[in-house]
Amino acid sequence: MKNLSRDSRHHVTFRLNGVTVEGFSEPRMLLSDFLRHEVGATGTHVGCEHGVCGACTILIDGTASRSCLMLAVQADGAEIDTIEGLANADGSFGILQQAFHENFALQCGFCTPGILMSLSEFLQDNPDPSVDEIKVALSGNVCRCTSYHEIINACIDAAAALRTSKAEAR
Amino acid sequence: MKPAPFDYIRPDSVDEAIGVLGEYGDDARVIAGGQSLLPMLNMRLVRPEVLIDISRLDELKQLEKTGSGVRIGAGVTQGALAIWVGLEPDLPLIARALPNVGHFQTRNRGTVCGSICHADPSSELPLCLALLEGEVELRSDRGARRVPASDFQQGVLNTAREADELATNVVFPAASNGAAYAFDEFNHRHGDFAVVAVAARSEGARISLAVGGVADRPEVRHWTGLEGSAIDDALNDLAWELGGNDDIHATAQYRRQLVRHLGRKVIEETAR
């Protein structure tokens, strides 16, 4: 049985985008804050802190989840992917990022990390989605400055590019 | 928007979890997926002394069809249930309701039992449990008991679970061959809380309807041999009887209209 006192900071370690990271956390510290303030991975953004806006969405053990609705101590030992892991090894845009860039699918960009992480799971499960399916998938991410149309277009382009890259890899 | 301090305990077994829960009782909260509890912690609507994390207990991740129905452990996520092979044949109502439970990002962590224990009056899973007359299994140091859905959810965020009891499983009766099921809800944005949610079951001349989002818990009604305008009359009576309130999302009048409209829609769907 693990028993962590509220008054002390506890060692937490997990793999972030394939690299082992560690830090110290009080039991009440949210994973989103741990990522930003302990690890320094500030690509994950914090919006509403109650699971509604989707800005802090990351992949936990391969599935998209709100990092504001998980404690850092719960993530100990997990496999976590964030927006920092989406670019190619040479620093150029990954497929999703490139599609968003080409479609002008962001303005201020605050919601974008969460949307890209949501879509990275969504497009893995559904490589050729309809517009309606994309709209449902995006309902868990709030964007206040685009009209969503560009985001949907970017998602369609990214899906096609991912299918091509998978076919080429075979 | 950050939780107040608490101690964090992660037991290694269900027995240990029950022991700790018996020790702390009302001072403790159990966390599995955390998709309802963490917003409440973040907003400081709850300030437990101790958080008991059961999310890693493999004993609670069982999802199986038993003699009495489909038994779902407290660690089973809504996402895991959504891809379970038995979902469509055994729980067709849940198959229709699940896509409306939050968003896929919250279903990935949120649990079936957690949603039922949170007992929000507009939640889909408690509504389905009420319609299907399922049960919740509770365990404490004092023993185990099974509570029928109609006794379990008692009001807004309020259940029959005692402070030392852990909800270990919920049981949904499996679909019967002669019955038809339908679900629908109205919300302002996909994945938001339902303004009104309805679930219907028809078998022969018997119609059952559950309504969520109006009263302080899901309400179920049964009718036999109802047809034509008699359905509208029954729904109108029900809409008034449930006594919804005006709030920021909808007026009571609008809620009554949704009960009439969505009620008719799902009843007709089960008659097809």
mmCIF file of N, CA, C and O in Angstrom, chain B residues 58-153:
data_model
loop_
_atom_site.group_PDB
_atom_site.id
_atom_site.type_symbol
_atom_site.label_atom_id
_atom_site.label_comp_id
_atom_site.label_asym_id
_atom_site.label_seq_id
_atom_site.Cartn_x
_atom_site.Cartn_y
_atom_site.Cartn_z
ATOM 1 N N ASP B 58 -6.392 -4.600 -10.286
ATOM 2 C CA ASP B 58 -6.840 -5.487 -11.369
ATOM 3 C C ASP B 58 -8.109 -6.248 -10.991
ATOM 4 O O ASP B 58 -8.907 -6.594 -11.869
ATOM 5 N N GLU B 59 -8.284 -6.516 -9.684
ATOM 6 C CA GLU B 59 -9.486 -7.224 -9.217
ATOM 7 C C GLU B 59 -10.763 -6.509 -9.646
ATOM 8 O O GLU B 59 -11.823 -7.130 -9.761
ATOM 9 N N LEU B 60 -10.663 -5.191 -9.826
ATOM 10 C CA LEU B 60 -11.866 -4.407 -10.126
ATOM 11 C C LEU B 60 -12.033 -4.142 -11.620
ATOM 12 O O LEU B 60 -12.921 -3.409 -12.034
ATOM 13 N N LYS B 61 -11.147 -4.741 -12.438
ATOM 14 C CA LYS B 61 -11.220 -4.454 -13.875
ATOM 15 C C LYS B 61 -11.931 -5.551 -14.650
ATOM 16 O O LYS B 61 -11.779 -5.686 -15.855
ATOM 17 N N GLN B 62 -12.721 -6.377 -13.940
ATOM 18 C CA GLN B 62 -13.417 -7.483 -14.574
ATOM 19 C C GLN B 62 -14.711 -7.011 -15.216
ATOM 20 O O GLN B 62 -15.455 -6.241 -14.614
ATOM 21 N N LEU B 63 -14.922 -7.517 -16.410
ATOM 22 C CA LEU B 63 -16.133 -7.189 -17.148
ATOM 23 C C LEU B 63 -16.625 -8.502 -17.724
ATOM 24 O O LEU B 63 -15.974 -9.089 -18.585
ATOM 25 N N GLU B 64 -17.728 -9.022 -17.197
ATOM 26 C CA GLU B 64 -18.120 -10.371 -17.593
ATOM 27 C C GLU B 64 -19.636 -10.525 -17.586
ATOM 28 O O GLU B 64 -20.353 -9.840 -16.863
ATOM 29 N N LYS B 65 -20.095 -11.477 -18.403
ATOM 30 C CA LYS B 65 -21.516 -11.801 -18.400
ATOM 31 C C LYS B 65 -21.737 -12.928 -17.397
ATOM 32 O O LYS B 65 -21.078 -13.967 -17.467
ATOM 33 N N THR B 66 -22.622 -12.709 -16.451
ATOM 34 C CA THR B 66 -22.913 -13.718 -15.446
ATOM 35 C C THR B 66 -24.376 -14.133 -15.587
ATOM 36 O O THR B 66 -25.085 -13.617 -16.459
ATOM 37 N N GLY B 67 -24.817 -15.014 -14.706
ATOM 38 C CA GLY B 67 -26.201 -15.464 -14.750
ATOM 39 C C GLY B 67 -27.187 -14.324 -14.580
ATOM 40 O O GLY B 67 -28.254 -14.297 -15.191
ATOM 41 N N SER B 68 -26.813 -13.337 -13.740
ATOM 42 C CA SER B 68 -27.754 -12.263 -13.442
ATOM 43 C C SER B 68 -27.617 -11.067 -14.383
ATOM 44 O O SER B 68 -28.393 -10.124 -14.303
ATOM 45 N N GLY B 69 -26.612 -11.091 -15.254
ATOM 46 C CA GLY B 69 -26.456 -9.969 -16.170
ATOM 47 C C GLY B 69 -24.994 -9.668 -16.444
ATOM 48 O O GLY B 69 -24.132 -10.515 -16.229
ATOM 49 N N VAL B 70 -24.732 -8.449 -16.880
ATOM 50 C CA VAL B 70 -23.359 -8.051 -17.162
ATOM 51 C C VAL B 70 -22.811 -7.357 -15.921
ATOM 52 O O VAL B 70 -23.364 -6.351 -15.457
ATOM 53 N N ARG B 71 -21.726 -7.923 -15.384
ATOM 54 C CA ARG B 71 -21.154 -7.432 -14.131
ATOM 55 C C ARG B 71 -19.906 -6.620 -14.459
ATOM 56 O O ARG B 71 -18.985 -7.116 -15.114
ATOM 57 N N ILE B 72 -19.900 -5.382 -14.019
ATOM 58 C CA ILE B 72 -18.841 -4.451 -14.411
ATOM 59 C C ILE B 72 -18.113 -3.967 -13.156
ATOM 60 O O ILE B 72 -18.715 -3.360 -12.277
ATOM 61 N N GLY B 73 -16.811 -4.248 -13.078
ATOM 62 C CA GLY B 73 -16.009 -3.867 -11.921
ATOM 63 C C GLY B 73 -15.795 -2.361 -11.847
ATOM 64 O O GLY B 73 -15.890 -1.651 -12.849
ATOM 65 N N ALA B 74 -15.458 -1.893 -10.636
ATOM 66 C CA ALA B 74 -15.336 -0.453 -10.395
ATOM 67 C C ALA B 74 -14.163 0.173 -11.138
ATOM 68 O O ALA B 74 -14.074 1.393 -11.240
ATOM 69 N N GLY B 75 -13.255 -0.670 -11.662
ATOM 70 C CA GLY B 75 -12.119 -0.111 -12.392
ATOM 71 C C GLY B 75 -12.320 -0.097 -13.900
ATOM 72 O O GLY B 75 -11.431 0.326 -14.645
ATOM 73 N N VAL B 76 -13.481 -0.573 -14.367
ATOM 74 C CA VAL B 76 -13.729 -0.647 -15.817
ATOM 75 C C VAL B 76 -14.117 0.735 -16.340
ATOM 76 O O VAL B 76 -15.090 1.335 -15.864
ATOM 77 N N THR B 77 -13.375 1.217 -17.319
ATOM 78 C CA THR B 77 -13.678 2.549 -17.852
ATOM 79 C C THR B 77 -14.843 2.476 -18.840
ATOM 80 O O THR B 77 -15.155 1.422 -19.392
ATOM 81 N N GLN B 78 -15.452 3.632 -19.039
ATOM 82 C CA GLN B 78 -16.537 3.731 -20.037
ATOM 83 C C GLN B 78 -15.983 3.390 -21.419
ATOM 84 O O GLN B 78 -16.665 2.777 -22.242
ATOM 85 N N GLY B 79 -14.711 3.771 -21.665
ATOM 86 C CA GLY B 79 -14.073 3.472 -22.944
ATOM 87 C C GLY B 79 -13.896 1.969 -23.139
ATOM 88 O O GLY B 79 -14.076 1.452 -24.244
ATOM 89 N N ALA B 80 -13.541 1.255 -22.057
ATOM 90 C CA ALA B 80 -13.361 -0.201 -22.148
ATOM 91 C C ALA B 80 -14.702 -0.876 -22.421
ATOM 92 O O ALA B 80 -14.782 -1.826 -23.204
ATOM 93 N N LEU B 81 -15.762 -0.387 -21.779
ATOM 94 C CA LEU B 81 -17.088 -0.965 -22.017
ATOM 95 C C LEU B 81 -17.525 -0.719 -23.467
ATOM 96 O O LEU B 81 -18.129 -1.585 -24.098
ATOM 97 N N ALA B 82 -17.169 0.462 -23.990
ATOM 98 C CA ALA B 82 -17.591 0.828 -25.349
ATOM 99 C C ALA B 82 -17.036 -0.122 -26.408
ATOM 100 O O ALA B 82 -17.650 -0.290 -27.461
ATOM 101 N N ILE B 83 -15.876 -0.739 -26.138
ATOM 102 C CA ILE B 83 -15.292 -1.637 -27.142
ATOM 103 C C ILE B 83 -15.428 -3.109 -26.737
ATOM 104 O O ILE B 83 -14.863 -4.000 -27.371
ATOM 105 N N TRP B 84 -16.224 -3.370 -25.680
ATOM 106 C CA TRP B 84 -16.439 -4.754 -25.234
ATOM 107 C C TRP B 84 -17.313 -5.483 -26.265
ATOM 108 O O TRP B 84 -18.327 -4.938 -26.724
ATOM 109 N N VAL B 85 -16.942 -6.722 -26.605
ATOM 110 C CA VAL B 85 -17.659 -7.444 -27.672
ATOM 111 C C VAL B 85 -19.124 -7.711 -27.319
ATOM 112 O O VAL B 85 -19.974 -7.789 -28.199
ATOM 113 N N GLY B 86 -19.423 -7.834 -26.025
ATOM 114 C CA GLY B 86 -20.794 -8.165 -25.632
ATOM 115 C C GLY B 86 -21.716 -6.951 -25.579
ATOM 116 O O GLY B 86 -22.913 -7.091 -25.295
ATOM 117 N N LEU B 87 -21.173 -5.752 -25.835
ATOM 118 C CA LEU B 87 -21.964 -4.537 -25.608
ATOM 119 C C LEU B 87 -23.250 -4.513 -26.426
ATOM 120 O O LEU B 87 -24.343 -4.354 -25.880
ATOM 121 N N GLU B 88 -23.140 -4.668 -27.728
ATOM 122 C CA GLU B 88 -24.327 -4.562 -28.590
ATOM 123 C C GLU B 88 -25.334 -5.688 -28.330
ATOM 124 O O GLU B 88 -26.521 -5.418 -28.135
ATOM 125 N N PRO B 89 -24.904 -6.966 -28.279
ATOM 126 C CA PRO B 89 -25.903 -8.019 -28.026
ATOM 127 C C PRO B 89 -26.501 -7.982 -26.615
ATOM 128 O O PRO B 89 -27.705 -8.216 -26.467
ATOM 129 N N ASP B 90 -25.701 -7.725 -25.599
ATOM 130 C CA ASP B 90 -26.201 -7.850 -24.226
ATOM 131 C C ASP B 90 -26.680 -6.541 -23.618
ATOM 132 O O ASP B 90 -27.551 -6.530 -22.750
ATOM 133 N N LEU B 91 -26.073 -5.421 -24.052
ATOM 134 C CA LEU B 91 -26.449 -4.127 -23.477
ATOM 135 C C LEU B 91 -26.723 -3.113 -24.594
ATOM 136 O O LEU B 91 -26.045 -2.076 -24.684
ATOM 137 N N PRO B 92 -27.731 -3.392 -25.447
ATOM 138 C CA PRO B 92 -27.966 -2.483 -26.584
ATOM 139 C C PRO B 92 -28.307 -1.052 -26.142
ATOM 140 O O PRO B 92 -27.949 -0.095 -26.825
ATOM 141 N N LEU B 93 -28.962 -0.923 -24.992
ATOM 142 C CA LEU B 93 -29.299 0.425 -24.501
ATOM 143 C C LEU B 93 -28.030 1.205 -24.154
ATOM 144 O O LEU B 93 -27.887 2.377 -24.511
ATOM 145 N N ILE B 94 -27.099 0.520 -23.476
ATOM 146 C CA ILE B 94 -25.844 1.182 -23.093
ATOM 147 C C ILE B 94 -25.050 1.538 -24.342
ATOM 148 O O ILE B 94 -24.396 2.583 -24.399
ATOM 149 N N ALA B 95 -25.108 0.665 -25.357
ATOM 150 C CA ALA B 95 -24.390 0.945 -26.604
ATOM 151 C C ALA B 95 -24.870 2.267 -27.208
ATOM 152 O O ALA B 95 -24.075 3.025 -27.766
ATOM 153 N N ARG B 96 -26.169 2.565 -27.065
ATOM 154 C CA ARG B 96 -26.705 3.820 -27.606
ATOM 155 C C ARG B 96 -26.408 5.014 -26.689
ATOM 156 O O ARG B 96 -26.228 6.130 -27.163
ATOM 157 N N ALA B 97 -26.361 4.767 -25.400
ATOM 158 C CA ALA B 97 -26.168 5.870 -24.444
ATOM 159 C C ALA B 97 -24.700 6.285 -24.313
ATOM 160 O O ALA B 97 -24.396 7.467 -24.160
ATOM 161 N N LEU B 98 -23.790 5.314 -24.395
ATOM 162 C CA LEU B 98 -22.378 5.590 -24.083
ATOM 163 C C LEU B 98 -21.735 6.720 -24.882
ATOM 164 O O LEU B 98 -20.984 7.515 -24.313
ATOM 165 N N PRO B 99 -22.007 6.836 -26.202
ATOM 166 C CA PRO B 99 -21.364 7.934 -26.942
ATOM 167 C C PRO B 99 -21.730 9.319 -26.410
ATOM 168 O O PRO B 99 -21.056 10.302 -26.724
ATOM 169 N N ASN B 100 -22.797 9.396 -25.603
ATOM 170 C CA ASN B 100 -23.218 10.684 -25.033
ATOM 171 C C ASN B 100 -22.615 10.955 -23.654
ATOM 172 O O ASN B 100 -22.851 12.011 -23.074
ATOM 173 N N VAL B 101 -21.900 9.965 -23.114
ATOM 174 C CA VAL B 101 -21.315 10.143 -21.778
ATOM 175 C C VAL B 101 -20.017 10.927 -21.919
ATOM 176 O O VAL B 101 -18.987 10.381 -22.306
ATOM 177 N N GLY B 102 -20.042 12.217 -21.628
ATOM 178 C CA GLY B 102 -18.844 13.046 -21.747
ATOM 179 C C GLY B 102 -18.273 13.000 -23.152
ATOM 180 O O GLY B 102 -19.005 12.891 -24.146
ATOM 181 N N HIS B 103 -16.953 13.079 -23.237
ATOM 182 C CA HIS B 103 -16.244 13.027 -24.521
ATOM 183 C C HIS B 103 -15.334 11.814 -24.511
ATOM 184 O O HIS B 103 -15.073 11.254 -23.452
ATOM 185 N N PHE B 104 -14.813 11.416 -25.692
ATOM 186 C CA PHE B 104 -13.998 10.190 -25.683
ATOM 187 C C PHE B 104 -12.778 10.351 -24.779
ATOM 188 O O PHE B 104 -12.322 9.398 -24.166
ATOM 189 N N GLN B 105 -12.307 11.596 -24.625
ATOM 190 C CA GLN B 105 -11.141 11.812 -23.765
ATOM 191 C C GLN B 105 -11.479 11.586 -22.287
ATOM 192 O O GLN B 105 -10.594 11.245 -21.503
ATOM 193 N N THR B 106 -12.738 11.827 -21.885
ATOM 194 C CA THR B 106 -13.100 11.553 -20.482
ATOM 195 C C THR B 106 -13.546 10.096 -20.323
ATOM 196 O O THR B 106 -13.341 9.511 -19.259
ATOM 197 N N ARG B 107 -14.135 9.520 -21.377
ATOM 198 C CA ARG B 107 -14.515 8.096 -21.287
ATOM 199 C C ARG B 107 -13.279 7.195 -21.182
ATOM 200 O O ARG B 107 -13.358 6.093 -20.660
ATOM 201 N N ASN B 108 -12.124 7.671 -21.697
ATOM 202 C CA ASN B 108 -10.897 6.880 -21.602
ATOM 203 C C ASN B 108 -10.489 6.624 -20.157
ATOM 204 O O ASN B 108 -9.829 5.635 -19.859
ATOM 205 N N ARG B 109 -10.841 7.521 -19.247
ATOM 206 C CA ARG B 109 -10.484 7.329 -17.838
ATOM 207 C C ARG B 109 -11.711 7.140 -16.944
ATOM 208 O O ARG B 109 -11.653 6.423 -15.950
ATOM 209 N N GLY B 110 -12.804 7.800 -17.273
ATOM 210 C CA GLY B 110 -14.000 7.733 -16.424
ATOM 211 C C GLY B 110 -14.544 6.321 -16.350
ATOM 212 O O GLY B 110 -14.584 5.606 -17.355
ATOM 213 N N THR B 111 -14.983 5.896 -15.162
ATOM 214 C CA THR B 111 -15.472 4.524 -15.004
ATOM 215 C C THR B 111 -17.005 4.480 -14.991
ATOM 216 O O THR B 111 -17.671 5.474 -14.705
ATOM 217 N N VAL B 112 -17.530 3.284 -15.283
ATOM 218 C CA VAL B 112 -18.975 3.062 -15.282
ATOM 219 C C VAL B 112 -19.511 3.200 -13.843
ATOM 220 O O VAL B 112 -20.461 3.938 -13.581
ATOM 221 N N CYS B 113 -18.841 2.516 -12.912
ATOM 222 C CA CYS B 113 -19.278 2.581 -11.509
ATOM 223 C C CYS B 113 -19.156 4.001 -10.973
ATOM 224 O O CYS B 113 -20.006 4.454 -10.194
ATOM 225 N N GLY B 114 -18.095 4.696 -11.374
ATOM 226 C CA GLY B 114 -17.877 6.054 -10.881
ATOM 227 C C GLY B 114 -19.017 6.968 -11.269
ATOM 228 O O GLY B 114 -19.499 7.771 -10.454
ATOM 229 N N SER B 115 -19.475 6.840 -12.512
ATOM 230 C CA SER B 115 -20.573 7.679 -12.976
ATOM 231 C C SER B 115 -21.837 7.371 -12.175
ATOM 232 O O SER B 115 -22.590 8.288 -11.805
ATOM 233 N N ILE B 116 -22.061 6.090 -11.875
ATOM 234 C CA ILE B 116 -23.265 5.699 -11.136
ATOM 235 C C ILE B 116 -23.183 6.168 -9.680
ATOM 236 O O ILE B 116 -24.164 6.636 -9.107
ATOM 237 N N CYS B 117 -21.977 6.084 -9.095
ATOM 238 C CA CYS B 117 -21.816 6.528 -7.699
ATOM 239 C C CYS B 117 -21.835 8.050 -7.572
ATOM 240 O O CYS B 117 -22.205 8.582 -6.535
ATOM 241 N N HIS B 118 -21.415 8.747 -8.629
ATOM 242 C CA HIS B 118 -21.454 10.217 -8.602
ATOM 243 C C HIS B 118 -22.910 10.691 -8.573
ATOM 244 O O HIS B 118 -23.233 11.699 -7.949
ATOM 245 N N ALA B 119 -23.786 9.947 -9.240
ATOM 246 C CA ALA B 119 -25.238 10.150 -9.139
ATOM 247 C C ALA B 119 -25.701 11.542 -9.553
ATOM 248 O O ALA B 119 -26.517 12.175 -8.879
ATOM 249 N N ASP B 120 -25.175 12.024 -10.678
ATOM 250 C CA ASP B 120 -25.708 13.273 -11.234
ATOM 251 C C ASP B 120 -27.084 12.968 -11.841
ATOM 252 O O ASP B 120 -27.241 11.992 -12.569
ATOM 253 N N PRO B 121 -28.100 13.794 -11.551
ATOM 254 C CA PRO B 121 -29.454 13.486 -12.037
ATOM 255 C C PRO B 121 -29.584 13.461 -13.564
ATOM 256 O O PRO B 121 -30.554 12.906 -14.088
ATOM 257 N N SER B 122 -28.633 14.080 -14.293
ATOM 258 C CA SER B 122 -28.757 14.088 -15.751
ATOM 259 C C SER B 122 -27.811 13.086 -16.418
ATOM 260 O O SER B 122 -27.748 13.033 -17.643
ATOM 261 N N SER B 123 -27.096 12.294 -15.641
ATOM 262 C CA SER B 123 -26.143 11.335 -16.209
ATOM 263 C C SER B 123 -26.835 10.183 -16.921
ATOM 264 O O SER B 123 -27.883 9.715 -16.484
ATOM 265 N N GLU B 124 -26.200 9.701 -17.974
ATOM 266 C CA GLU B 124 -26.785 8.650 -18.798
ATOM 267 C C GLU B 124 -26.726 7.274 -18.139
ATOM 268 O O GLU B 124 -27.693 6.507 -18.211
ATOM 269 N N LEU B 125 -25.587 6.918 -17.524
ATOM 270 C CA LEU B 125 -25.444 5.548 -17.018
ATOM 271 C C LEU B 125 -26.372 5.260 -15.829
ATOM 272 O O LEU B 125 -26.986 4.189 -15.786
ATOM 273 N N PRO B 126 -26.528 6.179 -14.868
ATOM 274 C CA PRO B 126 -27.526 5.929 -13.815
ATOM 275 C C PRO B 126 -28.942 5.799 -14.382
ATOM 276 O O PRO B 126 -29.753 5.010 -13.878
ATOM 277 N N LEU B 127 -29.224 6.552 -15.442
ATOM 278 C CA LEU B 127 -30.542 6.476 -16.098
ATOM 279 C C LEU B 127 -30.766 5.068 -16.662
ATOM 280 O O LEU B 127 -31.832 4.471 -16.467
ATOM 281 N N CYS B 128 -29.743 4.546 -17.338
ATOM 282 C CA CYS B 128 -29.854 3.201 -17.919
ATOM 283 C C CYS B 128 -29.962 2.146 -16.821
ATOM 284 O O CYS B 128 -30.745 1.198 -16.938
ATOM 285 N N LEU B 129 -29.193 2.321 -15.751
ATOM 286 C CA LEU B 129 -29.251 1.354 -14.646
ATOM 287 C C LEU B 129 -30.653 1.344 -14.039
ATOM 288 O O LEU B 129 -31.186 0.288 -13.699
ATOM 289 N N ALA B 130 -31.257 2.534 -13.934
ATOM 290 C CA ALA B 130 -32.609 2.627 -13.370
ATOM 291 C C ALA B 130 -33.620 1.939 -14.283
ATOM 292 O O ALA B 130 -34.455 1.159 -13.817
ATOM 293 N N LEU B 131 -33.539 2.200 -15.585
ATOM 294 C CA LEU B 131 -34.506 1.605 -16.510
ATOM 295 C C LEU B 131 -34.387 0.084 -16.534
ATOM 296 O O LEU B 131 -35.381 -0.635 -16.530
ATOM 297 N N LEU B 132 -33.134 -0.400 -16.558
ATOM 298 C CA LEU B 132 -32.905 -1.844 -16.681
ATOM 299 C C LEU B 132 -33.043 -2.566 -15.338
ATOM 300 O O LEU B 132 -32.930 -3.780 -15.272
ATOM 301 N N GLU B 133 -33.259 -1.807 -14.265
ATOM 302 C CA GLU B 133 -33.396 -2.366 -12.910
ATOM 303 C C GLU B 133 -32.165 -3.172 -12.533
ATOM 304 O O GLU B 133 -32.242 -4.329 -12.096
ATOM 305 N N GLY B 134 -31.009 -2.528 -12.701
ATOM 306 C CA GLY B 134 -29.742 -3.149 -12.319
ATOM 307 C C GLY B 134 -29.470 -3.000 -10.831
ATOM 308 O O GLY B 134 -30.317 -2.521 -10.065
ATOM 309 N N GLU B 135 -28.271 -3.415 -10.448
ATOM 310 C CA GLU B 135 -27.904 -3.397 -9.027
ATOM 311 C C GLU B 135 -26.489 -2.880 -8.849
ATOM 312 O O GLU B 135 -25.655 -2.995 -9.746
ATOM 313 N N VAL B 136 -26.218 -2.379 -7.646
ATOM 314 C CA VAL B 136 -24.872 -1.958 -7.280
ATOM 315 C C VAL B 136 -24.400 -2.862 -6.145
ATOM 316 O O VAL B 136 -25.133 -3.081 -5.182
ATOM 317 N N GLU B 137 -23.178 -3.401 -6.296
ATOM 318 C CA GLU B 137 -22.617 -4.250 -5.233
ATOM 319 C C GLU B 137 -21.720 -3.412 -4.338
ATOM 320 O O GLU B 137 -20.802 -2.740 -4.824
ATOM 321 N N LEU B 138 -22.004 -3.459 -3.049
ATOM 322 C CA LEU B 138 -21.242 -2.671 -2.076
ATOM 323 C C LEU B 138 -20.545 -3.614 -1.099
ATOM 324 O O LEU B 138 -21.119 -4.629 -0.701
ATOM 325 N N ARG B 139 -19.302 -3.257 -0.732
ATOM 326 C CA ARG B 139 -18.591 -4.083 0.247
ATOM 327 C C ARG B 139 -17.970 -3.214 1.317
ATOM 328 O O ARG B 139 -17.450 -2.139 1.045
ATOM 329 N N SER B 140 -18.039 -3.689 2.552
ATOM 330 C CA SER B 140 -17.358 -3.002 3.650
ATOM 331 C C SER B 140 -16.859 -4.071 4.607
ATOM 332 O O SER B 140 -17.087 -5.266 4.398
ATOM 333 N N ASP B 141 -16.202 -3.635 5.676
ATOM 334 C CA ASP B 141 -15.757 -4.586 6.705
ATOM 335 C C ASP B 141 -16.946 -5.302 7.334
ATOM 336 O O ASP B 141 -16.805 -6.362 7.914
ATOM 337 N N ARG B 142 -18.128 -4.690 7.214
ATOM 338 C CA ARG B 142 -19.322 -5.279 7.821
ATOM 339 C C ARG B 142 -19.952 -6.353 6.936
ATOM 340 O O ARG B 142 -20.858 -7.045 7.362
ATOM 341 N N GLY B 143 -19.501 -6.440 5.686
ATOM 342 C CA GLY B 143 -20.056 -7.448 4.790
ATOM 343 C C GLY B 143 -20.346 -6.879 3.421
ATOM 344 O O GLY B 143 -19.929 -5.765 3.095
ATOM 345 N N ALA B 144 -21.083 -7.653 2.612
ATOM 346 C CA ALA B 144 -21.401 -7.232 1.253
ATOM 347 C C ALA B 144 -22.912 -7.160 1.089
ATOM 348 O O ALA B 144 -23.656 -7.869 1.765
ATOM 349 N N ARG B 145 -23.381 -6.277 0.223
ATOM 350 C CA ARG B 145 -24.814 -6.231 -0.084
ATOM 351 C C ARG B 145 -25.003 -5.757 -1.518
ATOM 352 O O ARG B 145 -24.112 -5.142 -2.106
ATOM 353 N N ARG B 146 -26.188 -6.082 -2.052
ATOM 354 C CA ARG B 146 -26.535 -5.636 -3.400
ATOM 355 C C ARG B 146 -27.740 -4.720 -3.285
ATOM 356 O O ARG B 146 -28.744 -5.082 -2.687
ATOM 357 N N VAL B 147 -27.623 -3.537 -3.868
ATOM 358 C CA VAL B 147 -28.697 -2.552 -3.755
ATOM 359 C C VAL B 147 -29.307 -2.323 -5.134
ATOM 360 O O VAL B 147 -28.587 -2.006 -6.081
ATOM 361 N N PRO B 148 -30.628 -2.485 -5.272
ATOM 362 C CA PRO B 148 -31.261 -2.214 -6.568
ATOM 363 C C PRO B 148 -31.155 -0.733 -6.930
ATOM 364 O O PRO B 148 -31.136 0.132 -6.037
ATOM 365 N N ALA B 149 -31.093 -0.464 -8.241
ATOM 366 C CA ALA B 149 -30.910 0.910 -8.719
ATOM 367 C C ALA B 149 -31.932 1.864 -8.100
ATOM 368 O O ALA B 149 -31.602 2.998 -7.737
ATOM 369 N N SER B 150 -33.181 1.400 -7.963
ATOM 370 C CA SER B 150 -34.234 2.308 -7.484
ATOM 371 C C SER B 150 -33.983 2.752 -6.049
ATOM 372 O O SER B 150 -34.450 3.814 -5.631
ATOM 373 N N ASP B 151 -33.245 1.937 -5.261
ATOM 374 C CA ASP B 151 -32.910 2.340 -3.894
ATOM 375 C C ASP B 151 -31.560 3.033 -3.822
ATOM 376 O O ASP B 151 -31.266 3.740 -2.851
ATOM 377 N N PHE B 152 -30.705 2.784 -4.836
ATOM 378 C CA PHE B 152 -29.321 3.275 -4.739
ATOM 379 C C PHE B 152 -29.235 4.787 -4.898
ATOM 380 O O PHE B 152 -28.705 5.490 -4.046
ATOM 381 N N GLN B 153 -29.781 5.291 -6.003
ATOM 382 C CA GLN B 153 -29.675 6.731 -6.230
ATOM 383 C C GLN B 153 -30.826 7.427 -5.514
ATOM 384 O O GLN B 153 -31.992 7.212 -5.820
#
